[in-house]
Each structure stands twice: as structure tokens, then as C-alpha cells.
Short mmCIF file of C-alpha atoms in Angstrom, two decimals:
data_model
loop_
_atom_site.label_atom_id
_atom_site.label_comp_id
_atom_site.label_asym_id
_atom_site.label_seq_id
_atom_site.Cartn_x
_atom_site.Cartn_y
_atom_site.Cartn_z
CA MET V 258 -235.86 -90.40 -66.15
CA LYS V 259 -233.01 -89.27 -68.35
CA SER V 260 -234.62 -85.82 -68.68
CA ILE V 261 -235.53 -85.04 -65.06
CA PRO V 262 -233.46 -82.36 -63.19
CA ILE V 263 -231.45 -83.95 -60.61
CA ALA V 264 -229.70 -81.58 -58.21
CA MET V 265 -226.33 -82.97 -56.51
CA LEU V 266 -225.56 -81.89 -53.07
CA HIS V 267 -223.10 -82.96 -50.16
CA HIS V 268 -222.51 -80.64 -47.29
CA VAL V 269 -224.73 -77.81 -46.14
CA GLU V 270 -223.26 -75.58 -43.33
CA ASP V 271 -222.02 -72.12 -42.57
CA ARG V 272 -218.51 -72.96 -41.34
CA HIS V 273 -215.60 -70.92 -42.64
CA ASP V 274 -213.22 -73.75 -41.58
CA TRP V 275 -214.84 -76.02 -44.24
CA GLY V 276 -213.87 -73.74 -47.36
CA SER V 277 -211.64 -76.44 -48.59
CA LEU V 278 -214.87 -78.59 -49.42
CA GLN V 279 -216.16 -76.07 -51.65
CA PRO V 280 -217.83 -76.15 -54.12
CA TYR V 281 -219.41 -79.17 -52.54
CA CYS V 282 -220.13 -77.41 -48.97
CA ILE V 283 -222.81 -74.76 -49.55
CA LYS V 284 -224.16 -72.24 -46.89
CA ARG V 285 -227.52 -72.90 -45.56
CA LYS V 286 -228.79 -69.71 -47.49
CA THR V 287 -227.93 -71.52 -50.69
CA LEU V 288 -230.07 -74.57 -49.79
CA ILE V 289 -232.91 -72.30 -48.86
CA ASN V 290 -232.70 -70.47 -52.11
CA LEU V 291 -232.77 -73.84 -53.83
CA LEU V 292 -235.92 -75.11 -52.02
CA ASN V 293 -237.58 -71.66 -52.27
CA VAL V 294 -237.06 -71.73 -55.99
CA ILE V 295 -238.68 -75.21 -56.35
CA GLU V 296 -241.56 -74.24 -54.36
CA LYS V 297 -242.12 -70.80 -56.01
CA THR V 298 -241.98 -72.23 -59.40
CA GLY V 299 -244.55 -74.93 -58.57
CA LYS V 300 -242.25 -77.88 -58.72
CA ARG V 301 -241.74 -80.46 -56.10
CA GLY V 302 -238.41 -81.41 -54.29
CA VAL V 303 -238.49 -85.40 -54.36
CA SER V 304 -236.17 -88.28 -53.83
CA LEU V 305 -235.24 -90.37 -56.81
CA ALA V 306 -237.46 -93.23 -55.59
CA GLU V 307 -240.43 -90.76 -55.24
CA ALA V 308 -239.77 -89.49 -58.89
CA ILE V 309 -239.87 -93.03 -60.13
CA ALA V 310 -243.00 -93.84 -58.09
CA LYS V 311 -244.77 -90.47 -59.02
CA PRO V 312 -243.55 -89.49 -62.55
CA SER V 313 -244.15 -85.80 -63.17
CA ARG V 314 -242.69 -82.77 -65.04
CA LYS V 315 -242.86 -81.03 -61.80
CA ASN V 316 -240.23 -83.09 -60.16
CA VAL V 317 -236.73 -81.92 -59.05
CA VAL V 318 -234.79 -84.69 -57.60
CA LEU V 319 -232.78 -83.72 -54.58
CA THR V 320 -229.70 -86.01 -53.87
CA PHE V 321 -226.93 -85.74 -51.11
CA ASP V 322 -223.77 -87.71 -51.52
CA ASP V 323 -221.50 -89.21 -48.65
CA GLY V 324 -224.16 -89.16 -45.69
CA ALA V 325 -222.69 -86.36 -43.60
CA GLU V 326 -223.90 -86.43 -39.83
CA HIS V 327 -224.44 -82.48 -39.91
CA LEU V 328 -227.27 -82.61 -42.38
CA TRP V 329 -229.53 -83.64 -39.50
CA ASP V 330 -228.71 -80.25 -37.91
CA PHE V 331 -230.49 -78.03 -40.73
CA ALA V 332 -230.75 -79.63 -44.30
CA ILE V 333 -233.01 -82.50 -43.20
CA PRO V 334 -235.34 -80.79 -40.90
CA GLU V 335 -235.62 -78.02 -43.70
CA LEU V 336 -236.65 -80.79 -46.05
CA LEU V 337 -239.28 -82.40 -43.53
CA LYS V 338 -240.73 -78.87 -42.96
CA ARG V 339 -241.48 -78.51 -46.44
CA SER V 340 -242.66 -81.94 -47.16
CA MET V 341 -239.92 -82.75 -49.36
CA THR V 342 -237.82 -85.97 -49.78
CA ALA V 343 -234.37 -86.51 -50.89
CA SER V 344 -231.94 -89.48 -51.84
CA PHE V 345 -228.82 -89.90 -49.65
CA TYR V 346 -225.85 -91.99 -51.08
CA ILE V 347 -223.79 -93.62 -48.55
CA PRO V 348 -220.20 -95.13 -48.79
CA THR V 349 -220.62 -98.00 -46.48
CA HIS V 350 -217.05 -98.78 -45.42
CA HIS V 351 -217.09 -95.19 -43.83
CA ILE V 352 -220.40 -95.28 -41.92
CA GLY V 353 -220.03 -93.78 -38.55
CA SER V 354 -216.60 -92.60 -39.72
CA THR V 355 -215.24 -89.42 -41.59
CA ASN V 356 -214.67 -88.43 -45.09
CA SER V 357 -211.05 -89.76 -45.27
CA TRP V 358 -210.95 -89.61 -49.25
CA ASP V 359 -211.25 -85.74 -48.68
CA VAL V 360 -208.84 -85.55 -45.85
CA LYS V 361 -206.13 -87.31 -47.90
CA GLU V 362 -206.42 -84.62 -50.45
CA GLY V 363 -206.04 -81.75 -47.57
CA ARG V 364 -209.71 -81.01 -47.16
CA SER V 365 -211.63 -80.76 -44.14
CA GLU V 366 -212.65 -83.73 -41.92
CA VAL V 367 -216.54 -84.27 -41.55
CA PRO V 368 -218.27 -86.96 -39.37
CA LEU V 369 -220.38 -89.25 -41.47
CA MET V 370 -223.83 -90.84 -40.35
CA SER V 371 -223.91 -93.80 -38.04
CA GLU V 372 -225.99 -96.98 -38.80
CA GLU V 373 -228.77 -95.54 -36.40
CA ALA V 374 -228.88 -92.06 -38.35
CA ILE V 375 -229.05 -93.95 -41.73
CA ARG V 376 -232.03 -95.88 -40.44
CA GLU V 377 -233.65 -92.88 -39.14
CA LEU V 378 -233.41 -91.49 -42.70
CA LYS V 379 -235.63 -94.25 -43.86
CA ASN V 380 -238.13 -93.74 -41.01
CA VAL V 381 -238.61 -90.07 -41.86
CA GLY V 382 -239.28 -90.97 -45.50
CA MET V 383 -236.05 -90.37 -47.30
CA ASP V 384 -234.47 -92.69 -49.81
CA ILE V 385 -231.14 -94.34 -49.29
CA GLY V 386 -228.50 -95.53 -51.94
CA GLY V 387 -224.96 -96.70 -52.17
CA HIS V 388 -222.07 -94.58 -52.90
CA SER V 389 -219.64 -97.48 -53.40
CA HIS V 390 -217.81 -99.17 -50.35
CA HIS V 391 -214.61 -97.31 -50.04
CA HIS V 392 -215.66 -93.88 -51.96
CA ILE V 393 -212.97 -94.41 -54.60
CA ARG V 394 -212.72 -93.60 -58.44
CA LEU V 395 -214.26 -96.78 -59.93
CA ALA V 396 -213.23 -95.90 -63.39
CA ASP V 397 -209.66 -96.41 -62.20
CA GLN V 398 -210.00 -99.80 -60.66
CA GLU V 399 -209.89 -103.32 -61.95
CA LYS V 400 -213.32 -105.01 -63.09
CA THR V 401 -213.13 -107.39 -59.99
CA ASP V 402 -212.52 -104.50 -57.49
CA ILE V 403 -215.50 -102.69 -59.09
CA GLU V 404 -217.65 -105.72 -58.75
CA GLU V 405 -216.58 -106.04 -55.07
CA GLU V 406 -217.17 -102.22 -54.28
CA LEU V 407 -220.65 -102.31 -55.76
CA SER V 408 -221.99 -105.80 -54.32
CA THR V 409 -220.42 -105.06 -50.82
CA SER V 410 -222.18 -101.64 -50.55
CA LYS V 411 -225.44 -103.18 -51.98
CA LYS V 412 -225.31 -106.02 -49.47
CA MET V 413 -224.47 -103.94 -46.49
CA LEU V 414 -227.34 -101.37 -47.11
CA ASP V 415 -230.00 -103.95 -47.86
CA GLU V 416 -229.12 -105.56 -44.35
CA LEU V 417 -228.96 -102.40 -42.67
CA LEU V 418 -232.36 -101.02 -44.02
CA GLN V 419 -234.04 -104.53 -44.41
CA GLN V 420 -234.98 -103.57 -47.93
CA ASP V 421 -233.90 -103.96 -51.59
CA THR V 422 -231.98 -100.50 -52.30
CA GLN V 423 -232.25 -99.49 -55.85
CA ALA V 424 -229.80 -96.76 -56.83
CA MET V 425 -226.23 -95.76 -56.35
CA ALA V 426 -224.01 -92.69 -57.14
CA TRP V 427 -220.62 -93.00 -58.62
CA PRO V 428 -218.05 -91.46 -56.33
CA PHE V 429 -216.19 -88.46 -58.22
CA GLY V 430 -218.70 -88.99 -60.94
CA SER V 431 -216.19 -91.84 -62.06
CA VAL V 432 -217.96 -94.11 -64.26
CA PRO V 433 -216.42 -97.28 -65.27
CA GLN V 434 -216.64 -99.10 -68.56
CA GLU V 435 -219.60 -101.58 -68.74
CA ALA V 436 -221.33 -99.57 -65.98
CA SER V 437 -224.84 -100.95 -66.81
CA SER V 438 -223.67 -104.68 -66.74
CA LEU V 439 -221.57 -103.92 -63.47
CA LEU V 440 -224.60 -102.48 -61.82
CA LYS V 441 -226.96 -105.13 -62.96
CA GLN V 442 -224.50 -107.97 -61.59
CA ALA V 443 -224.38 -106.20 -58.20
CA GLY V 444 -228.21 -105.77 -57.92
CA TRP V 445 -228.30 -102.05 -58.65
CA ASN V 446 -231.00 -100.72 -60.92
CA ILE V 447 -229.64 -97.05 -61.34
CA GLY V 448 -226.48 -95.14 -61.26
CA LEU V 449 -225.96 -91.45 -60.86
CA SER V 450 -223.15 -89.48 -62.40
CA ILE V 451 -222.25 -85.79 -62.75
CA PHE V 452 -221.13 -84.83 -66.04
CA SER V 453 -222.19 -87.49 -68.71
CA PRO V 454 -222.34 -87.32 -72.35
CA VAL V 455 -225.54 -89.60 -72.33
CA SER V 456 -227.83 -89.50 -69.48
CA LYS V 457 -229.22 -92.88 -69.00
CA PRO V 458 -230.36 -95.25 -66.22
CA SER V 459 -226.66 -96.42 -65.36
CA GLN V 460 -225.35 -92.82 -65.21
CA LEU V 461 -227.99 -90.19 -64.89
CA ARG V 462 -226.76 -86.72 -65.22
CA ARG V 463 -226.95 -84.32 -62.15
CA PHE V 464 -226.19 -80.62 -61.79
CA ILE V 465 -224.22 -79.09 -58.89
CA ILE V 466 -225.60 -76.43 -56.53
CA HIS V 467 -223.00 -74.13 -55.23
CA ASP V 468 -222.63 -70.86 -53.29
CA GLY V 469 -221.96 -68.82 -56.65
CA ASP V 470 -225.48 -69.78 -58.00
CA THR V 471 -227.98 -66.92 -57.99
CA LEU V 472 -232.00 -67.29 -57.87
CA ARG V 473 -231.89 -67.12 -61.68
CA SER V 474 -229.22 -69.87 -62.18
CA ILE V 475 -231.04 -72.09 -59.99
CA ARG V 476 -234.31 -71.57 -61.82
CA LEU V 477 -232.49 -72.50 -65.06
CA LYS V 478 -230.80 -75.58 -63.57
CA CYS V 479 -234.36 -76.76 -62.34
CA GLY V 480 -235.84 -76.29 -65.79
CA PRO V 481 -235.94 -78.13 -69.09
CA PHE V 482 -233.67 -75.86 -70.98
CA TYR V 483 -230.66 -76.33 -68.75
CA THR V 484 -231.25 -80.28 -68.89
CA ALA V 485 -231.29 -79.96 -72.60
CA TYR V 486 -228.18 -77.45 -72.63
CA ARG V 487 -226.16 -79.96 -70.38
CA GLY V 488 -227.05 -82.83 -72.80
CA ILE V 489 -225.31 -80.88 -75.60
CA VAL V 490 -222.44 -79.53 -73.54
CA ASP V 491 -221.42 -82.97 -71.98
CA ARG V 492 -221.61 -84.58 -75.22
CA ARG V 493 -219.40 -81.98 -76.84
CA GLN V 494 -216.85 -82.34 -73.87
CA ALA V 495 -216.69 -85.83 -74.14
CA ILE V 496 -215.93 -85.71 -77.77
CA THR V 497 -213.24 -83.16 -77.31
CA SER V 498 -211.70 -85.18 -74.49
CA SER V 499 -211.61 -88.27 -76.79
CA ARG V 500 -209.61 -86.57 -79.46
CA ASN V 501 -206.81 -85.23 -76.93
#
């Protein structure tokens, strides 16, 4: 799993008033470019759960953080049309509410999925996981608070979906110390990060798709060379940061 390309997305909408959400809000055309590249290069756009169940070098894992309601308007129908699956990571305290963590930082407010919409994700074959409970930087929290965030989100999603959810994505890519043991204690098997000096089950590395991406850069990001490149770059950045 550590070498598989994993794309991280959030919002997909052509709204000029959502510019404050960039680079995490991409235009519909950018998503189309990503999915077209996956298809034209003979790869498969899959959820993390599907990638684990059906390992293949052709897999490109698609992940969406936050669970925005508007994804049902375009992104999810586009995935279904292409017989693709994706993983959606939900901050459980905010189900049926909005992205208050972004609003606090002066970014646009976005409605998030309700319980009914999250259940429908499961019904149409998508994978659902956690994104902590309150969507906070967990590396900045006390250990007991991290434990509460992870266990609460796991319990809520398990009850909502009537299944044992497996993976969670660290909000802001903020991975705490002892991430592996904290995940295990809460019942999660996998954690997803963004930039990571070492890609491992507790912090799988992902790459960002943004509107500045070209067809060429998307092809590179979905391929093995970029995965290897990121391993080198992220490790060097971690070493440099530790010296500052």
C-alpha cells in the first residue's frame, strides 16, 4: 500500500466565490482531466478499500476529505458514470453542518453531507472513513484529546453505517506522535496523511490535485516515478525541518 498513488481532493465546483478554498476547491474540468488520465493510461480509479481488496499496479486511489454535500451534484455522478469508486473521509461532529474550521480562517462556508447522504455513499459503493471528530490539528493536541477524537469518530461512523470502518485521514495532514498506536487503540487500521517522510499504514502519503495541474503533471502524479520522487522530497523536507 505504501507505494500506491493516492489522490487527495476536497471540493469540486465552478464557483468564483469559493476562491478562498483553493487549492482544495478544483474546477469540474480539473476532475474530468484526472479521471480521463486514469482511464486513458489504463489505470483504475478506486477507493482505498477496493485497492486493499483488489491490489493492482493499475490502481489510483481517489480520496475526498470533509464530505461536502455538493459532491453529489457532479463529482459522485461522474465517478459512478465511469464505474469508479472513491473514499470519503468525514469529520463526524460536522455531519449535516458546515466547514466551520475553514470559516474561522476566513474561507468560504460549505454545507457538508447529512447522515442520509453518507449512508447513500455506502449504498452506491463508495468507501467511508473518518476525519477526526472536530477536524482539528491532532498533532497539537494532548494525547487524551487525540484518543477521544479518534474513538468518537470511529464509534459514530460504525453506528451510522452499521459496519467496521477501517481508515481515517488526518485533518490538515497533522499526524501526532505515536500515530500507529493511537489508531490501533481507537480501532482504525489505516491513517492517511499528505506530506510524509515515510509512507506507512498510519500515515499513507497522498498527492494534491489542483487547478494548476496539467494533463502531463496529472499523469506524472498518478505514476510510479512521482511516488518515488515524493518519498525522497518529503524525507528531505522532514530532515531540514528538524534542523531548524
